Short mmCIF file of C-alpha atoms in Angstrom, two decimals:
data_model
loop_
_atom_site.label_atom_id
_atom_site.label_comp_id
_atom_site.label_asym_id
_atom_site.label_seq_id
_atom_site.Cartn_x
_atom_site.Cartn_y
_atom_site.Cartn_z
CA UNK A 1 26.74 -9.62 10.55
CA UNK A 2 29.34 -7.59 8.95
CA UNK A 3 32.87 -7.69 9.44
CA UNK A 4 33.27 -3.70 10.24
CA UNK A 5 31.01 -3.64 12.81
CA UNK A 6 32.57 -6.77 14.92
CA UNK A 7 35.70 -6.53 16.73
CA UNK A 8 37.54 -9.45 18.70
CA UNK A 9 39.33 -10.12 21.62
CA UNK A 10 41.31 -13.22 22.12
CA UNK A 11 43.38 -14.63 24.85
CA UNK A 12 45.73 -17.51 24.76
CA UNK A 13 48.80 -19.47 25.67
CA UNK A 14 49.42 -20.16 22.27
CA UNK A 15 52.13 -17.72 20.41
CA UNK A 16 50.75 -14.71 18.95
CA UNK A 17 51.06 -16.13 15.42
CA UNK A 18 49.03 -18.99 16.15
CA UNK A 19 46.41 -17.69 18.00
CA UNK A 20 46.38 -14.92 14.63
CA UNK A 21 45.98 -17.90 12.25
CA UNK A 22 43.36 -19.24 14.32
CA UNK A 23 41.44 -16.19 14.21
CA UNK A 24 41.94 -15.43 10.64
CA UNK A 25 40.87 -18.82 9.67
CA UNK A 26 38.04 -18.91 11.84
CA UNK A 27 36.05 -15.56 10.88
CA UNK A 28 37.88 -14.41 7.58
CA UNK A 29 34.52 -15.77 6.21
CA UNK A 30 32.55 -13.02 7.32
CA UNK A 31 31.81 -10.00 4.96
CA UNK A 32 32.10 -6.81 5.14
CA UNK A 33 28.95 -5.40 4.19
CA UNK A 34 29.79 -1.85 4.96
CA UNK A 35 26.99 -0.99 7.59
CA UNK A 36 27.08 1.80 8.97
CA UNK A 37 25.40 1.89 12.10
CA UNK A 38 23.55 4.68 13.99
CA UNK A 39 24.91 6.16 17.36
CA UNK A 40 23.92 4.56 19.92
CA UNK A 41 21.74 7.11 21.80
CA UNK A 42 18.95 5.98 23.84
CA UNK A 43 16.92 8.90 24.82
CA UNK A 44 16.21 7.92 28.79
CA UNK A 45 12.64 9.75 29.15
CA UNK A 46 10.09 10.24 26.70
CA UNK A 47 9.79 14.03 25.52
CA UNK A 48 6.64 14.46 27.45
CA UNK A 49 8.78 14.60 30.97
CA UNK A 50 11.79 16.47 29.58
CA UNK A 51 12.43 20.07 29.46
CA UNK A 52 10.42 20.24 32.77
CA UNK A 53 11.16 22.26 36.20
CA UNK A 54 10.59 20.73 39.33
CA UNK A 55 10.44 22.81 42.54
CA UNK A 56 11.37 20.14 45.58
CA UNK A 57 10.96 21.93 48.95
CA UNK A 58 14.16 21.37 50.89
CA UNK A 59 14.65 19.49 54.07
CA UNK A 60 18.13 21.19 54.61
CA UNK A 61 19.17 25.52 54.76
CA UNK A 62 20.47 25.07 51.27
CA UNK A 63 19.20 25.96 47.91
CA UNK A 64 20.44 23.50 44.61
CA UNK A 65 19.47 23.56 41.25
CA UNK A 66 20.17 20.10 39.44
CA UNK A 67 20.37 19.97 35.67
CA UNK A 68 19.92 16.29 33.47
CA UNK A 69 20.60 15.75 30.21
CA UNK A 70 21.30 13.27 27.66
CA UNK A 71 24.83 12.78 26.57
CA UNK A 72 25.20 11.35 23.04
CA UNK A 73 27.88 8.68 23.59
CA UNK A 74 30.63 7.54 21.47
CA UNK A 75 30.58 4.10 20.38
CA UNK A 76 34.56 5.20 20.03
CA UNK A 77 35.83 3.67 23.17
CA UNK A 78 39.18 6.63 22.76
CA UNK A 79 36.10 9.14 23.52
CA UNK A 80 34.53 9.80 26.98
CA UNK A 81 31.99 12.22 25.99
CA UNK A 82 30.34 11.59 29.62
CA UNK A 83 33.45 12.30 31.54
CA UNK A 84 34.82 14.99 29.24
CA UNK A 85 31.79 17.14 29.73
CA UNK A 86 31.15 16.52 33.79
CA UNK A 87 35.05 17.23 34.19
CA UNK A 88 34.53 21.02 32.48
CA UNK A 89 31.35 21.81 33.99
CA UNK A 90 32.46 20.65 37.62
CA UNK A 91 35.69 22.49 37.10
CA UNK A 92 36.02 25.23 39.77
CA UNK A 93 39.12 27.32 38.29
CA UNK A 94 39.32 30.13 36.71
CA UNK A 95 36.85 30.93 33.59
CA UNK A 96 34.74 27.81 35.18
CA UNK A 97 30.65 28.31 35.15
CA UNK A 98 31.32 27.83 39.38
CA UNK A 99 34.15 30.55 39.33
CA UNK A 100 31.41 33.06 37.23
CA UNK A 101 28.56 32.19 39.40
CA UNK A 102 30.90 32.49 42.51
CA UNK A 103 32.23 36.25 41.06
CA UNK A 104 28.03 37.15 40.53
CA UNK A 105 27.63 35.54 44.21
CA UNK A 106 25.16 33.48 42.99
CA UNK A 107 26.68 30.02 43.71
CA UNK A 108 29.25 28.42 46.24
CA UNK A 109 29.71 24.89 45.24
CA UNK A 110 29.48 22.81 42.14
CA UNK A 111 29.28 18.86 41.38
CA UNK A 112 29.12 17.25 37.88
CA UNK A 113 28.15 13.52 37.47
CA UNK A 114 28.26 11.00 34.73
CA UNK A 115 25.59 8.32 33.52
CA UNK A 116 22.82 7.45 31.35
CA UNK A 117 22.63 11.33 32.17
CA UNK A 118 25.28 13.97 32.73
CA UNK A 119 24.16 16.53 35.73
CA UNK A 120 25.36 19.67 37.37
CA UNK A 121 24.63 19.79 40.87
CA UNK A 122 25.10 23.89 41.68
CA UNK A 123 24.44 24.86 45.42
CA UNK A 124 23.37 28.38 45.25
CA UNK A 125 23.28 31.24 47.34
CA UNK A 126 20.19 33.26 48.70
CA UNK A 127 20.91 35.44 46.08
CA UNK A 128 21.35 33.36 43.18
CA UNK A 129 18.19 31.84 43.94
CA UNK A 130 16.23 34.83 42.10
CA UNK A 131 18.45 34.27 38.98
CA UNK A 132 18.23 30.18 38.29
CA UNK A 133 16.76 31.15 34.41
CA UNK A 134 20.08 33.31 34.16
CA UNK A 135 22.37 30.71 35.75
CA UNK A 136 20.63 27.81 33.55
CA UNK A 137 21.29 30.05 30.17
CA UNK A 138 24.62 30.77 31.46
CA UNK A 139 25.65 26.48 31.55
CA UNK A 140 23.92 26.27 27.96
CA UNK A 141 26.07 29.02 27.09
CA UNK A 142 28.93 27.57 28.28
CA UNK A 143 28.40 23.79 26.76
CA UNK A 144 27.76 25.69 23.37
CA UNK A 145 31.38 27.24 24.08
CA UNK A 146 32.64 23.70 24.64
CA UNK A 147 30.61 22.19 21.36
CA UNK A 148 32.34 25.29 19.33
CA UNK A 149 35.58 24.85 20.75
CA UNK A 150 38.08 22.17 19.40
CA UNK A 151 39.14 19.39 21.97
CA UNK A 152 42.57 19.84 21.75
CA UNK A 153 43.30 19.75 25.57
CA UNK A 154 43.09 16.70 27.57
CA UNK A 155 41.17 17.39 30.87
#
């Protein structure tokens, strides 16, 4: 154990002060040892089934491509890494990956999800179908824009 790695919640009836003096009392023992402790990134597949295509024939008259990645997450509870990215890449305004792909006709709808893996659900057209290596380079592109840019704007 060390003291700035723990936090503590504590609810009460007691006042404030008291229920401060009982805490203080109680784990002031405990020292801080300085750890610093890794981010807490869990890689969800082994390497051996990442970086893969998979080619699903489809039931419905509608073509999707579906991308899955890790997200490294925050052990900063202030930061939603998850949510920050899936709310720019399933932005459909303009200078949006949807509103590019829309302008090339190549897409018509877009969905971003959070979890132990962010995705980007992109319906695409008949003739963005041909160009799913272009419209995959053009995403990376675009999260390398957001890693480069500063987060300054709350979305």
């Amino acid at each position: 154990y060390s003291s700035n790695q723990m936090q503590l919640v504590v609810l009460g009836r007691e006042s404030v002060a008291n229920l401060s003096s009982y805490v203080t009392d109680l784990f002031n023992l405990i020292p801080n040892k300085h750890i610093s402790v890794p981010p807490s990134y869990v890689r969800p597949y082994p390497s051996r089934y990442t970086g893969r295509q998979v080619w699903i024939p489809a039931v419905e008259d509608k073509h999707r491509l579906i991308m899955s990645w890790p997200v490294l997450v925050s052990r900063d509870y202030r930061v939603d890494s998850f949510g920050y990215l899936s709310r720019l890449l399933g932005d459909e305004g303009s200078g949006s990956v949807l509103a590019l792909l829309k302008e090339r006709g190549w897409a018509s709808r877009v969905s971003a999800y959070d979890g132990i893996l962010s995705s980007l659900d992109l319906t695409l057209t008949d003739e963005g179908l041909p160009h799913i290596d272009d419209i995959v380079d053009l995403v990376f592109d675009y999260m390398e824009l957001i890693c480069d840019s500063p987060s300054s704007v709350n979305v």
